mmCIF file of C-alpha atoms in Angstrom:
data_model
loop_
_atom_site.group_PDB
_atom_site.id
_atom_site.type_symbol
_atom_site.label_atom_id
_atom_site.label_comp_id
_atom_site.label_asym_id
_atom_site.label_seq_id
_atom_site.Cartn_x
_atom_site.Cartn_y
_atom_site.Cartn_z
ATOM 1 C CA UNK R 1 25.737 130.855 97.139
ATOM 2 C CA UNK R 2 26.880 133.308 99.965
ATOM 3 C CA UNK R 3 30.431 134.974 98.645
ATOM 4 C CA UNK R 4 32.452 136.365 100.172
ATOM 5 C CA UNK R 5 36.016 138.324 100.130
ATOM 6 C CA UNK R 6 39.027 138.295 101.665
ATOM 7 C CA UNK R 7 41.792 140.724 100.561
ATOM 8 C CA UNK R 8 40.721 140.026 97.144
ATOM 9 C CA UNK R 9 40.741 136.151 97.880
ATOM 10 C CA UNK R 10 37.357 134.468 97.478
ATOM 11 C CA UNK R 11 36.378 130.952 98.053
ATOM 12 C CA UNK R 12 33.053 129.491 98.037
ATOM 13 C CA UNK R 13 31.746 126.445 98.853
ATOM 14 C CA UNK R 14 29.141 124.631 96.749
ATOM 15 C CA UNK R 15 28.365 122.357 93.837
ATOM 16 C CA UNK R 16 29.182 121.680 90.155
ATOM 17 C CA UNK R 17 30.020 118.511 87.858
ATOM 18 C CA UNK R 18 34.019 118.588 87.428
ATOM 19 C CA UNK R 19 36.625 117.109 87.282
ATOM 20 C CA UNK R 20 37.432 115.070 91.101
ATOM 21 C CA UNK R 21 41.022 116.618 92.537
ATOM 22 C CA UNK R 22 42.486 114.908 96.026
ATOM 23 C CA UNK R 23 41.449 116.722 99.209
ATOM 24 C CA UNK R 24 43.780 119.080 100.855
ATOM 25 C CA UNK R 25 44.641 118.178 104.408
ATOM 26 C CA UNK R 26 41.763 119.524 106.999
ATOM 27 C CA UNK R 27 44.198 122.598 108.464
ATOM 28 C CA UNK R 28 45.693 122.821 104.984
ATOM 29 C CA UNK R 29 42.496 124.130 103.739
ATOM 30 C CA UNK R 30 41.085 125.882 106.583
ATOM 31 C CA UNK R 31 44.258 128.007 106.810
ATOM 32 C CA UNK R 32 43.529 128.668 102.893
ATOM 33 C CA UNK R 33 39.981 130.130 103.778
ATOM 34 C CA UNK R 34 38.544 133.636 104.789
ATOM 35 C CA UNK R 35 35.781 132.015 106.745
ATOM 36 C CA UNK R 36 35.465 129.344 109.449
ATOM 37 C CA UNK R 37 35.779 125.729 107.938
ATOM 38 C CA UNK R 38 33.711 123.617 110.486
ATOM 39 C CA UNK R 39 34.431 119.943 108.674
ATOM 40 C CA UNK R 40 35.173 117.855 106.182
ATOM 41 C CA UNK R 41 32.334 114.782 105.550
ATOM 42 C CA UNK R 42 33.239 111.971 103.673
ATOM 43 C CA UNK R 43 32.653 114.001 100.534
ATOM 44 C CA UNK R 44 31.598 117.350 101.628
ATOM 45 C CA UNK R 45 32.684 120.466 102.912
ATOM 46 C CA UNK R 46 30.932 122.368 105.836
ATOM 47 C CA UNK R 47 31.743 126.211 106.442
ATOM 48 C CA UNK R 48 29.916 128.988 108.497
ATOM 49 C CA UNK R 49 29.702 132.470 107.365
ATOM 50 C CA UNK R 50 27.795 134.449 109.906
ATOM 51 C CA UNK R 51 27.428 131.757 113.171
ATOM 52 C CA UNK R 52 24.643 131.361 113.062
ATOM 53 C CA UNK R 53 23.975 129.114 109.444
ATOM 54 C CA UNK R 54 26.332 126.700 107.243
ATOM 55 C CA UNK R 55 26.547 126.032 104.097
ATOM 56 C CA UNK R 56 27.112 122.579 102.841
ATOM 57 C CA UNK R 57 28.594 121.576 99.525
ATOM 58 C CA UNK R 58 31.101 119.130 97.941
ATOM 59 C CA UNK R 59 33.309 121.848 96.275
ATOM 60 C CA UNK R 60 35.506 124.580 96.715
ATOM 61 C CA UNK R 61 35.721 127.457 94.470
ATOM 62 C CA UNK R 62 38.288 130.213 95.036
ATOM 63 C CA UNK R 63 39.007 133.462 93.404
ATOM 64 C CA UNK R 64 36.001 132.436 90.715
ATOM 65 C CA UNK R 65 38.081 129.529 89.859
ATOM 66 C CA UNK R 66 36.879 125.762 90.932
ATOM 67 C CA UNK R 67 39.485 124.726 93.595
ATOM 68 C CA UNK R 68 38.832 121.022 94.349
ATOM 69 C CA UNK R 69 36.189 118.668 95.346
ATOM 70 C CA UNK R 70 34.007 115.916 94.205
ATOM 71 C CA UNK R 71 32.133 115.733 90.512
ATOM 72 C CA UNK R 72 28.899 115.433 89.796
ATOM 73 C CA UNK R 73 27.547 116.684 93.118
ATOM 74 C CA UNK R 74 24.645 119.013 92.164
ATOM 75 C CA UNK R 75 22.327 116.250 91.888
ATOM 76 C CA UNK R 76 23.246 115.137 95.753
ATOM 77 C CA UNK R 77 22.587 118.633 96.727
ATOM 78 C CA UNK R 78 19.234 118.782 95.171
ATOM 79 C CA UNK R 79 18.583 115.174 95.938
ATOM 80 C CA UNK R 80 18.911 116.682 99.990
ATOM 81 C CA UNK R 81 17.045 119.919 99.318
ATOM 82 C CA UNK R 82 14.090 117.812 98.117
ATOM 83 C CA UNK R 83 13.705 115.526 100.970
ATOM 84 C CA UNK R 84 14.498 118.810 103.410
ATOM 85 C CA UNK R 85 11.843 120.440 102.024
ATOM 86 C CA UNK R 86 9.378 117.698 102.194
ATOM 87 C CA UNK R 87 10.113 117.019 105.397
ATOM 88 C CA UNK R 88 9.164 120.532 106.524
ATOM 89 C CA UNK R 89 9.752 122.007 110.057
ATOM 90 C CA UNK R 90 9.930 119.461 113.110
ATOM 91 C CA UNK R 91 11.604 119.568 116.530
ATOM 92 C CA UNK R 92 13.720 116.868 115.566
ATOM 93 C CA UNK R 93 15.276 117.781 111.982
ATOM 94 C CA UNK R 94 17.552 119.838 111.376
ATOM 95 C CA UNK R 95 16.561 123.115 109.778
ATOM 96 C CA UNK R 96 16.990 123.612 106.111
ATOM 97 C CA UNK R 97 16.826 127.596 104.341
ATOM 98 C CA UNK R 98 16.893 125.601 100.758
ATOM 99 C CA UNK R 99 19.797 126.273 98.129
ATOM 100 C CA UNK R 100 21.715 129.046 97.098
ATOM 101 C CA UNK R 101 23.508 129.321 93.549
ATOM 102 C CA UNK R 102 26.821 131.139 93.338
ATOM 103 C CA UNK R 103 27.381 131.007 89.941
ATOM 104 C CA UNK R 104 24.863 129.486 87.101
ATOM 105 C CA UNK R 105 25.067 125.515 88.626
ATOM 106 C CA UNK R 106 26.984 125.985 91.305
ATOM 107 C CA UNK R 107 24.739 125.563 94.261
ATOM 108 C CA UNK R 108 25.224 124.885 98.181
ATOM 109 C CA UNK R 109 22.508 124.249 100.779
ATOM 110 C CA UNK R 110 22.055 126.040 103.701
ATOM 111 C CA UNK R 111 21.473 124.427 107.326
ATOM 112 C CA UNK R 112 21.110 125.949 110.421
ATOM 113 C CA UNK R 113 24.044 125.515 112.330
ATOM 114 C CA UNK R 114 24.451 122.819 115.678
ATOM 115 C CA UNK R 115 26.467 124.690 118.292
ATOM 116 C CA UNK R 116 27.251 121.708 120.032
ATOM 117 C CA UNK R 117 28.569 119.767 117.055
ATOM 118 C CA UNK R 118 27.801 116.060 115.754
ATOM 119 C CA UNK R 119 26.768 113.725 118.649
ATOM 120 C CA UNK R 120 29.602 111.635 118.065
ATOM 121 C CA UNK R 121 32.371 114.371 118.202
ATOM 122 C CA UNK R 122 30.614 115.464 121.158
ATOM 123 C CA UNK R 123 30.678 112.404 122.542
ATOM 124 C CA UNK R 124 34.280 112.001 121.597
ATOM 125 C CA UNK R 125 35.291 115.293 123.020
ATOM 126 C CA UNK R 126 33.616 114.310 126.428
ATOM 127 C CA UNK R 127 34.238 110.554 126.718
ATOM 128 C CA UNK R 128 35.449 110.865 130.416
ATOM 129 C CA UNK R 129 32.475 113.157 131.288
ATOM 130 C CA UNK R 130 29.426 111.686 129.896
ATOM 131 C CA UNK R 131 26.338 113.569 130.196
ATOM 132 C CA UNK R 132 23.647 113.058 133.221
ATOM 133 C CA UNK R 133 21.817 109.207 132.307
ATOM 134 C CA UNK R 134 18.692 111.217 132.203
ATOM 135 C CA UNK R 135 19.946 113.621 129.939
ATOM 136 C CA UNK R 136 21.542 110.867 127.587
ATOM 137 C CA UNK R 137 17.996 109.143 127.415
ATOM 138 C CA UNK R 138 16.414 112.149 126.759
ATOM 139 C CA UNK R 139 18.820 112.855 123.794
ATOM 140 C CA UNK R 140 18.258 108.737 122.614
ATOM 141 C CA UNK R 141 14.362 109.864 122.654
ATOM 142 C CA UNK R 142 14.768 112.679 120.407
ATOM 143 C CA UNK R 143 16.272 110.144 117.554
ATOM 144 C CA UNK R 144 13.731 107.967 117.935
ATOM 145 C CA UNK R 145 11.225 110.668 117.549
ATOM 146 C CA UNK R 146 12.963 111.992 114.481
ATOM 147 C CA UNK R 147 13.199 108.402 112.787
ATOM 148 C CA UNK R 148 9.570 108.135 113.763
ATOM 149 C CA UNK R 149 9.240 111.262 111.719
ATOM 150 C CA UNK R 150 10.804 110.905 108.919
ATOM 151 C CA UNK R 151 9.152 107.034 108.494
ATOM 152 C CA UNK R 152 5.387 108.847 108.886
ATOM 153 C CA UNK R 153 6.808 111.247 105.981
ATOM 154 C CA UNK R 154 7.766 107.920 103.849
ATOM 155 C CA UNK R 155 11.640 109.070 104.518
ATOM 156 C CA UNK R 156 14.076 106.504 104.438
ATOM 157 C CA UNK R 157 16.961 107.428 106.181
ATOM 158 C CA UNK R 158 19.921 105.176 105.008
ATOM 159 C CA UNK R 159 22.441 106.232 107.102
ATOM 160 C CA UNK R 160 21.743 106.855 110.707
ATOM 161 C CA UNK R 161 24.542 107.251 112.762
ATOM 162 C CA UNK R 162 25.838 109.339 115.517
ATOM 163 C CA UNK R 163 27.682 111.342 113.262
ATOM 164 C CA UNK R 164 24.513 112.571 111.418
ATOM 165 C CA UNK R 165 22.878 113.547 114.413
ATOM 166 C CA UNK R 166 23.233 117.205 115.659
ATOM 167 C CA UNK R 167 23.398 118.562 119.512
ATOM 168 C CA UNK R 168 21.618 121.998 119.779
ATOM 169 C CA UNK R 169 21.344 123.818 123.112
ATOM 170 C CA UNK R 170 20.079 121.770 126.184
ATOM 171 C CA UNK R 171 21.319 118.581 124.662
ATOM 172 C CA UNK R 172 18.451 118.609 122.068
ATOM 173 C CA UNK R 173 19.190 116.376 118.976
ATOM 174 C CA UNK R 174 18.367 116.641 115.156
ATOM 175 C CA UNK R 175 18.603 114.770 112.792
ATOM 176 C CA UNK R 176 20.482 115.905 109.463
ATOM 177 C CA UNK R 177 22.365 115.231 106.648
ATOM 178 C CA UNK R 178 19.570 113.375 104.128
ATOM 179 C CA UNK R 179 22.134 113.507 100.856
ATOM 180 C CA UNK R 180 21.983 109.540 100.845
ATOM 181 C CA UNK R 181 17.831 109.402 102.051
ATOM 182 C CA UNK R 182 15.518 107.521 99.851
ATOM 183 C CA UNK R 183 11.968 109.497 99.550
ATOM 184 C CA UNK R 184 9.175 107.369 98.730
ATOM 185 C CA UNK R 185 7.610 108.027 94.764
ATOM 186 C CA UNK R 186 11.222 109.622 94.051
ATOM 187 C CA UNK R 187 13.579 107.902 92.063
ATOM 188 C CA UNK R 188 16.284 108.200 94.456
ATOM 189 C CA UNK R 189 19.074 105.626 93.998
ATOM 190 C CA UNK R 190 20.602 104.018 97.063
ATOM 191 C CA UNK R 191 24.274 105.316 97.352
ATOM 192 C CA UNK R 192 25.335 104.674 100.311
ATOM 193 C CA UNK R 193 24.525 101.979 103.680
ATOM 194 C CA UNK R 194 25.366 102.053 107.267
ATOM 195 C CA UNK R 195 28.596 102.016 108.866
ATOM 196 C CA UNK R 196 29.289 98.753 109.981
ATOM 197 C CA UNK R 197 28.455 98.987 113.857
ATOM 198 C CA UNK R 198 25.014 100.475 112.523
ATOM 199 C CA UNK R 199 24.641 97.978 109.731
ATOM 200 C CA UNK R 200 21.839 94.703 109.934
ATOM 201 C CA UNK R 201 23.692 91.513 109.837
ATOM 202 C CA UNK R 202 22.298 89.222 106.610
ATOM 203 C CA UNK R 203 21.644 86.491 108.501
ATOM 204 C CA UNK R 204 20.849 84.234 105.735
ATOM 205 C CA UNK R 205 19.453 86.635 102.920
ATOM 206 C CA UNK R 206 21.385 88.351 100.088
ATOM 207 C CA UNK R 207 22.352 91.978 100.750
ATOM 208 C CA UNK R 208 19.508 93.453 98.987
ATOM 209 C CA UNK R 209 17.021 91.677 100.648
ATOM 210 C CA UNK R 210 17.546 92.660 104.169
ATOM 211 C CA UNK R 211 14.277 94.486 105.034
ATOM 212 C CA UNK R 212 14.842 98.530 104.676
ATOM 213 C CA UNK R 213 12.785 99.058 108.111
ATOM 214 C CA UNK R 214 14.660 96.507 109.753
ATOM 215 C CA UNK R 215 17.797 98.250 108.370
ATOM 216 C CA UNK R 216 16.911 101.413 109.927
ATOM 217 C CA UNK R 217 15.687 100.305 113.221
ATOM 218 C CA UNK R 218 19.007 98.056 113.688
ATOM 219 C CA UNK R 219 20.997 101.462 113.149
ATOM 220 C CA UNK R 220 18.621 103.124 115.694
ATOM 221 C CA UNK R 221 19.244 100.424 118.062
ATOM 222 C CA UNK R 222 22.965 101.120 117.843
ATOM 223 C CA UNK R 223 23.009 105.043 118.204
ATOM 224 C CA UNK R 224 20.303 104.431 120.975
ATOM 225 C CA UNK R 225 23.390 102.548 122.751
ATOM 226 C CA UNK R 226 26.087 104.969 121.377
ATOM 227 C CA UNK R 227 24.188 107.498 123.422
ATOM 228 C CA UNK R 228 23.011 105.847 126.562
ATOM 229 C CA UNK R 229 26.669 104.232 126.934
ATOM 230 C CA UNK R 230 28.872 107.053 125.403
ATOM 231 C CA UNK R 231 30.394 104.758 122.941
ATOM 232 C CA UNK R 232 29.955 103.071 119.680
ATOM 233 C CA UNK R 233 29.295 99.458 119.428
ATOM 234 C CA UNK R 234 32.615 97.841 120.386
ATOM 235 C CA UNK R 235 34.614 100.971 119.880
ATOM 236 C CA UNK R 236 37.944 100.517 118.756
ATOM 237 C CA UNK R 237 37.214 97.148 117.183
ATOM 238 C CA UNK R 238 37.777 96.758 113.414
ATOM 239 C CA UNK R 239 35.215 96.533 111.055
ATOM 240 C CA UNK R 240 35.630 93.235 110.034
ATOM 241 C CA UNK R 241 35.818 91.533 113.433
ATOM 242 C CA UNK R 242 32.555 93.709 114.399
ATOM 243 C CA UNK R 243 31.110 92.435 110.916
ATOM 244 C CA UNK R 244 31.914 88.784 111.896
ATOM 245 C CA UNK R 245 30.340 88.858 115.174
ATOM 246 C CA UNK R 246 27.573 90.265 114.215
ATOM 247 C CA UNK R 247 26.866 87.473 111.949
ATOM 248 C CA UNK R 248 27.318 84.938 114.898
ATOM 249 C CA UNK R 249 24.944 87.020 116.817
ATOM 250 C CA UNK R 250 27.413 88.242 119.047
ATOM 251 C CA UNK R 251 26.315 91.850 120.138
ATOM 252 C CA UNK R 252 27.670 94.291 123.428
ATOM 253 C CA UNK R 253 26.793 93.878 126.316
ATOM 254 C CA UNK R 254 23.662 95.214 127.559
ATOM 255 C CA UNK R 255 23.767 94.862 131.476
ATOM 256 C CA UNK R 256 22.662 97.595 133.303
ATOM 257 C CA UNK R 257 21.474 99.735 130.385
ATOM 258 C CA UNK R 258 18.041 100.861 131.432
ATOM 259 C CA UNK R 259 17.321 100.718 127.213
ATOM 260 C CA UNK R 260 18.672 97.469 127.077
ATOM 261 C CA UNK R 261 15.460 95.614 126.290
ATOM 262 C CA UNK R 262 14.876 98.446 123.833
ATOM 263 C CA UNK R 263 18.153 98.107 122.081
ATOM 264 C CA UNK R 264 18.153 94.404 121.934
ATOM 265 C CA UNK R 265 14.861 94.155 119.797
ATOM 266 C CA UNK R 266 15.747 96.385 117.743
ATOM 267 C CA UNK R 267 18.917 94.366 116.994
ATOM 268 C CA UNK R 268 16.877 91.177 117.183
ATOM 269 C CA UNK R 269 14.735 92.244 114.101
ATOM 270 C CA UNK R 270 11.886 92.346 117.317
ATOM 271 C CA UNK R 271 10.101 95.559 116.480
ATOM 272 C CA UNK R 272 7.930 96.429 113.029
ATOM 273 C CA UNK R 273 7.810 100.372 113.166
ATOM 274 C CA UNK R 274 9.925 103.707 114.424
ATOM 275 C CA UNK R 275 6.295 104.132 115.647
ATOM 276 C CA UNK R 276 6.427 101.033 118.066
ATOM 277 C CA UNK R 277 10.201 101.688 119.263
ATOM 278 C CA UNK R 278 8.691 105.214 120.398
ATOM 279 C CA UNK R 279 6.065 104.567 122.485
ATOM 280 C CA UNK R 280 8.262 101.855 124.161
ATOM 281 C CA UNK R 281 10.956 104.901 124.596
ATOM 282 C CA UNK R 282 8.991 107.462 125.921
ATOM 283 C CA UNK R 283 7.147 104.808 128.505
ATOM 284 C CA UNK R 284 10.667 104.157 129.638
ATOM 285 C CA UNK R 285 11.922 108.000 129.812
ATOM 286 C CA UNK R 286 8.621 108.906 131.677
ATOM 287 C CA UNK R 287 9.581 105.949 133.883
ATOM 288 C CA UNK R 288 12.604 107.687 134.658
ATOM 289 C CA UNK R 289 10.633 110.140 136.863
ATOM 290 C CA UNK R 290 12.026 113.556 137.248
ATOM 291 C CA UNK R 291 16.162 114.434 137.630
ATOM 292 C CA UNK R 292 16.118 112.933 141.185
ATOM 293 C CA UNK R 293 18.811 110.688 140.549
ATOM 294 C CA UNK R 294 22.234 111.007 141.100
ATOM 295 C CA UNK R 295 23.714 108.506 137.901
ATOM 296 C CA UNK R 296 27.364 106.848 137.554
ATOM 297 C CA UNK R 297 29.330 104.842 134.881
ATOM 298 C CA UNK R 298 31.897 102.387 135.573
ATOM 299 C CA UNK R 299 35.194 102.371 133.796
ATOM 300 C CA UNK R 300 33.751 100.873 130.804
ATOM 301 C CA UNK R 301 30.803 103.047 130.363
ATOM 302 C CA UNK R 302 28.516 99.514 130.814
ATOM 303 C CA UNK R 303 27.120 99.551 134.387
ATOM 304 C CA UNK R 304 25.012 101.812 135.662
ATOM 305 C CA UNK R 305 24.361 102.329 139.359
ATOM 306 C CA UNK R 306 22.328 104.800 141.109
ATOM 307 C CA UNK R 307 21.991 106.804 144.358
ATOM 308 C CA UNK R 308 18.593 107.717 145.432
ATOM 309 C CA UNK R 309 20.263 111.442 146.411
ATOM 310 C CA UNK R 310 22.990 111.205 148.481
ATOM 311 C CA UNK R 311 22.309 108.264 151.510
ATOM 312 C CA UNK R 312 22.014 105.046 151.534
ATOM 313 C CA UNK R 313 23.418 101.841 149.516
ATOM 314 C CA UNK R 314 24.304 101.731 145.728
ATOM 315 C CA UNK R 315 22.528 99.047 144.435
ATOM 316 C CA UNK R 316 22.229 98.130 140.854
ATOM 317 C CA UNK R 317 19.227 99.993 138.794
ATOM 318 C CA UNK R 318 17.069 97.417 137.579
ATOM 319 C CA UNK R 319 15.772 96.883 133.932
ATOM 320 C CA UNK R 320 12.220 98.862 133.534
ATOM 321 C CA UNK R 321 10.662 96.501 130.774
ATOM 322 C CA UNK R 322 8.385 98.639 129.000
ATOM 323 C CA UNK R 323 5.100 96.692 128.621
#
């Protein structure tokens, strides 16, 4: 693990099986620490010591003396490292420079670091100026190609979502954070499942046997439409009211979205592969043509109108049904 000092002070993030202790508040802790905190996950910590990397973990440790954070983590950590390493390099995952050990069993894992953030924070941070259509199709097209990835590396992802995805220069995504991945011929346990806007409804099976590819091309359908709309599915509705209309088939609206079609089968159990929702993506981008269109959102982020440069009519875009 990288250390280092501050005035005498140092704190280091990583892993190591103790006792759990309640999270300090987000400015709380960053206020505590020598080096830039960047986030706090559900369980883990995220700092960045030279700009340029992070380093991951679910603890902190300061002054050589464990601080807070969550228990029996190390296995998580190595659980990620695995899969990172399997994966390899690609375009489309984030980059991975494998563990480093701080102290005997206290370990973090270094990532490259996202200048642009999570998708989702960027997306939150720029909800009044969404990006160019063609760029936001582009960025839907790099998840799908990473999904498609990971599924040809028998990767299972377990918890896509907006929030796992990382913006790099250009608008270039990645996708990251594999602590809750299943790798096939490991025995990974699941821990975790998608949140609910990204989650498969039942319809009429147990819980367990919702098919795991039609799990993860539901959640691709719905961070497909997070990005192409700039919003989750019916942001700002509970959970539970999303959860019940989902199970009476009650989805957003897709009108005008040129990945409608797309979206919809992928929510309507329609597609088999990653594979198959790629090729019908990257017909539609290439479809698209080259950045000759001047793109705008209504109020609600649903209808999309466009402006062949700047004369004549706006008339509705129509749907381009990949065939």
């Amino acid at each position: 693990m990288h250390q280092l000092s501050d005035s005498g002070c140092d704190i280091h993030v990583g892993g190591h099986s103790r006792i759990y202790r309640k999270v300090p508040a987000f400015e709380t802790l960053r206020s505590s620490m020598p080096y830039e905190l960047l986030g706090l996950g559900a369980t883990c910590y995220v700092t960045t010591t030279d700009n340029k990397t992070v380093l991951k973990g679910y603890q902190v440790w300061k002054d050589g003396e464990y601080f807070f954070g969550r228990e029996d983590c190390e296995e998580d950590l190595a659980r990620e490292a695995t899969i990172y390493k399997h994966l390899g390099g690609h375009p489309q995952i984030l980059r991975c420079f494998g563990l480093e050990q701080h102290c005997p069993g206290v370990h973090s894992l270094r990532l490259e670091l996202a200048p642009l953030g999570c998708v989702r924070q960027f997306i939150n941070e720029h909800i009044d100026e969404p990006l160019p259509v063609h760029t936001r199709f582009r960025m839907a097209l790099d998840v799908v190609t990473g999904l498609d990835y990971l599924h040809s590396k028998r990767v299972q992802y377990c918890d896509m979502s907006c929030r796992n995805l990382f913006l790099f220069d250009g608008y270039r995504v990645k996708l990251g954070d594999f602590g809750a991945s299943l790798l096939e011929g490991y025995d990974f346990k699941p821990t975790f499942c998608e949140e609910t806007q990204y989650e498969l409804p039942l319809r009429g099976r147990a819980f367990k046997d919702r098919p795991s590819i039609k799990r993860e091309l539901f959640a691709l359908g719905s961070a497909v439409y997070e990005i192409t709309t700039w919003k989750r599915p019916f942001q700002g509705v509970p959970d539970e009211e999303v959860e019940a209309k989902y199970a009476r088939e009650e989805f957003p609206s897709l009108v005008g979205n040129l990945a409608g079609l797309i979206i919809r089968k992928c929510w309507d159990e329609e597609f088999d592969s990653a594979k198959q929702v790629f090729e019908a993506m990257t017909r539609l981008v290439a479809s698209m043509g080259k950045d000759t269109l001047e793109c705008k959102l209504d109020d609600d982020h649903r209808q999309e109108h466009c402006v062949e440069g700047s004369e004549g009519p706006e008339t509705t875009m129509p749907y381009i049904i990949p065939p």
